[in-house]
Amino acid sequence: MRSETGFDPELYKRFPTREERPEGELEELERVWRAPTGWARLTVVNNNYIGTYYVGAAFLFFILAGILALVMRVQLALPLSGVLPQETYNQFFTMHGTLMMFLFAVPAVEALGVLLLPQMLAARDLPFPRLSAYAFWAYFVGGLCFFASLFFGLAPNGGWFMYPPLTSTAYSPGINADFWLLGIGFIEISAIAGAIEIIVGVLLTRAPGMSLDKMPIFAWAMLVFAVMIIIGFPAIILGTLLLELERALNWPFFDPTRGGDPVLWQHLFWFFGHPEVYIIFLPAAGLVSMMVATLSRARLVGYRLVVLALVATGFISFGVWSHHMFTTGMPTLTIGFFAAASMAVSVPAGVQVFSWIATLAVGRPRLNTPTLFLVGGLVTFVIGGLTGVMVAMVPFDWQVHDTHFIVAHLHYVLIGGMVFPLFAAFYYWTPMMSRRALSERLGKWIFWLMFAGMQVTFLPMHLTGFMGMPRRVYTYLPGRDWEITNFISTVGAFMIGAGVLLFVIDLARNFRFTVGDEAGNVYGGGTLEWLPTGLYSTRSIPLVTSREPLWDDPGLAKAAEEGRYFLPGSATGHRETLVTSPIRAEPQYLQIMPGPSVWPLLAAIFTAGFFIILTIQGYGIAVFSGILAILCVLRWLWEADRPVAAESADIGAGIQVPTYVTGPSTHGWWAMVVLLIVIGMIFLMAVFSYLYLWGIHPGFWRSPPDPLWLGPILLGHGAAAGLALFGRWMLAREKTTLWTPGVLIVLSAGALLLAFGADFYSWRVTGLAPDASGQGATVYAFLSMQGLLTAIAALMAAFLSARNSRGLIVRPRNNSYDLIVLFIAYTAAQGAISALLARLFPGAL
């Protein structure tokens, strides 16, 4: 049976071939994928390096956050302790939570995805290696600058959740809150960039034959993780923008005296914040599912059920955000719905837990360090899950809300569900990238110190909460019976710290990063990351016929290393990877990949500089840094989307695939669609905010502009989309009239500018000011979003015109043109919808 792409599955029977590979083929492959040396290593984009850097940076922030936690525990060990003043404690507390949630937990699992996924999928690399490099450097440089604010007394002090009105200018007049609101901008950018990379990589760069039902569980977990980031992170992106606009420009989104509402922040924050717990947990659960099978020497029990549980957890988690808002006075019906959802989300988590227990039961597990961390994490996570079901019951939640009981519950879930699996993963996968494995003897000491310390620290904290000790306080009075449990918790915290210190020593003694000279498959894993590798990942991309191909075909590793499968060399003389179909993983085309470049590094530095300098109100320098970041990105993109001389290439078994394709099957098209979903979710959250404030404070709303203004606005947006699509049609037919595709794109951007100008002017003439009411603030937020998208579309049009003038827009089809048309069409649609919404509500009513 032949697929639409001309791929004949019967050709797979030719593998593995026995003929000798051409002389010099391996050497050429190594030359093409060679990494820079010396200082130029900062420009590397290979996932082996970027993934290792990423994991190391996330672990650094884990250690820094842990040090802050130890100091806070010393402060709380005894009543009326004077180790930290109140303001400093608030900064430590806020920085600890922010580092753990934003700079450690999410980046750590995303980093493991960058590091492990190409090897697990037998891809040469993820599809956008420079994007991965940009995401890492923006995160690392920005994160260090953010942490440095602590040394200048400028660290945020309103808690990692930043509730207004506490964080409004009335109660937080300094720039501490701005450091949080703008400082995590680079983290949001990094997370979104990584999610786009992971979604496209998992769906389009799997080894031939690796259909969805043969994907490693970790790949499934990372796919769900990335989709959740795409849906959840836009809420916090919008929330931070709105709160910063209120602080900087006095737009009253959260001021109830002018038609705003502080509870709106809680809705936006927790729509991101509670799913973030599962965003962190699901990749760790994927790691556990991978490791438990290998360490038990048995196949994972209930593979399909585990996959369904991952998807169900991601879906249900977005119906749980008001779980954190039971005490805000929501209607009883609403509370009942969210309470039910909070309990329901435990069901798919339970499916995974029972799958792991069953796998351990049917197998012959070895009592080594990774196994200890897996079992210890399982016990700890189950305890946290049980207390989670308890706080899902509304009457109980009312009693323990904002007490140390919640602190204990949170840490049981996060440490059991993410930290312990992460340490297990360190011991399990370190031999994949290091000359030596980590020490088994030290590893067991580390586990018992951390596991015992975890229970000693947080188990008594449940009792402390029951006795009424509130969270987020820097001291307490004697005589309330909190002294003993607090002191015990402090002792346990230092036990955890001792375990982490031993782990750092173990790393220093044994970890020696290498590519091609690793310790190897120490634990006998059956998935493809254990193939012999170089900087090009595996020498040849194998045919996958099962979920554990190395177990089912013991000769596969040797055959792949000898180049007997797909793409054994560089078919075009460039870096390449094989793009396959999303469902059945059939070969589609050969993607030409970029090599090392300084531009992602510079773009990341200037991006971090833009946000950090904006925080300290150096507006001119911040704008200059932002412009430099944009120029670096454009220079980096200038080298992209260039077809090679060979129109097709032989990837093995006589299969010829094209080297340049366009349309919905391409990795660039998928990435743009995912990016537009992110923008669409930000817009959807803005629509929610608009309607929420209208429903809460309708008395602050006034009549919209004359409906006649809708004519030119809708006409402009319609013309923009029409001109862009017409240009794409002309490009496909190689039309060379006066109305060239490039001219039509410029005219399309001009139509967007005219429509935006009409929309903006129509509101200005009504006299509605953005600082007058919640309506004014949200209307001008819509206009600001539309103005930003319009400016980006104009920049894209100018970029396309510049490329066209240099003959870089190939015909009859071009990916750059297609992606810009998609962006302009979306911008036009969003502009039309926002114009209609702001006039129909409350205009039509």
Coordinates of N, CA, C and O in Angstrom, one line a residue, residues 1-3 6-12 655:
M1 N 0.9 -1.2 0.0 CA 0.0 0.0 0.0 C 0.9 1.2 0.0 O 1.8 1.4 0.8
R2 N 0.6 2.2 -0.9 CA 1.5 3.4 -1.0 C 0.7 4.6 -0.5 O -0.5 4.7 -0.7
S3 N 1.4 5.4 0.3 CA 0.8 6.6 0.9 C 0.7 7.7 -0.1 O 1.3 7.6 -1.1
G6 N 4.0 8.9 -1.6 CA 4.7 8.0 -2.4 C 5.6 7.1 -1.6 O 6.4 6.3 -2.1
F7 N 5.4 7.0 -0.3 CA 6.2 6.1 0.6 C 5.5 4.7 0.6 O 4.4 4.6 0.9
D8 N 6.3 3.8 0.3 CA 5.9 2.4 0.2 C 6.4 1.6 1.4 O 7.6 1.4 1.5
P9 N 5.5 1.2 2.4 CA 6.0 0.5 3.6 C 6.8 -0.8 3.2 O 7.6 -1.2 4.0
E10 N 6.5 -1.4 2.1 CA 7.2 -2.6 1.7 C 8.7 -2.4 1.6 O 9.5 -3.3 1.7
L11 N 9.1 -1.1 1.3 CA 10.5 -0.9 1.1 C 11.3 -1.1 2.4 O 12.5 -1.2 2.4
Y12 N 10.6 -1.0 3.6 CA 11.2 -1.2 4.8 C 11.9 -2.6 4.9 O 12.8 -2.8 5.7
I655 N 14.3 5.4 -1.3 CA 13.2 6.4 -1.1 C 13.8 7.7 -1.3 O 14.8 8.2 -0.7

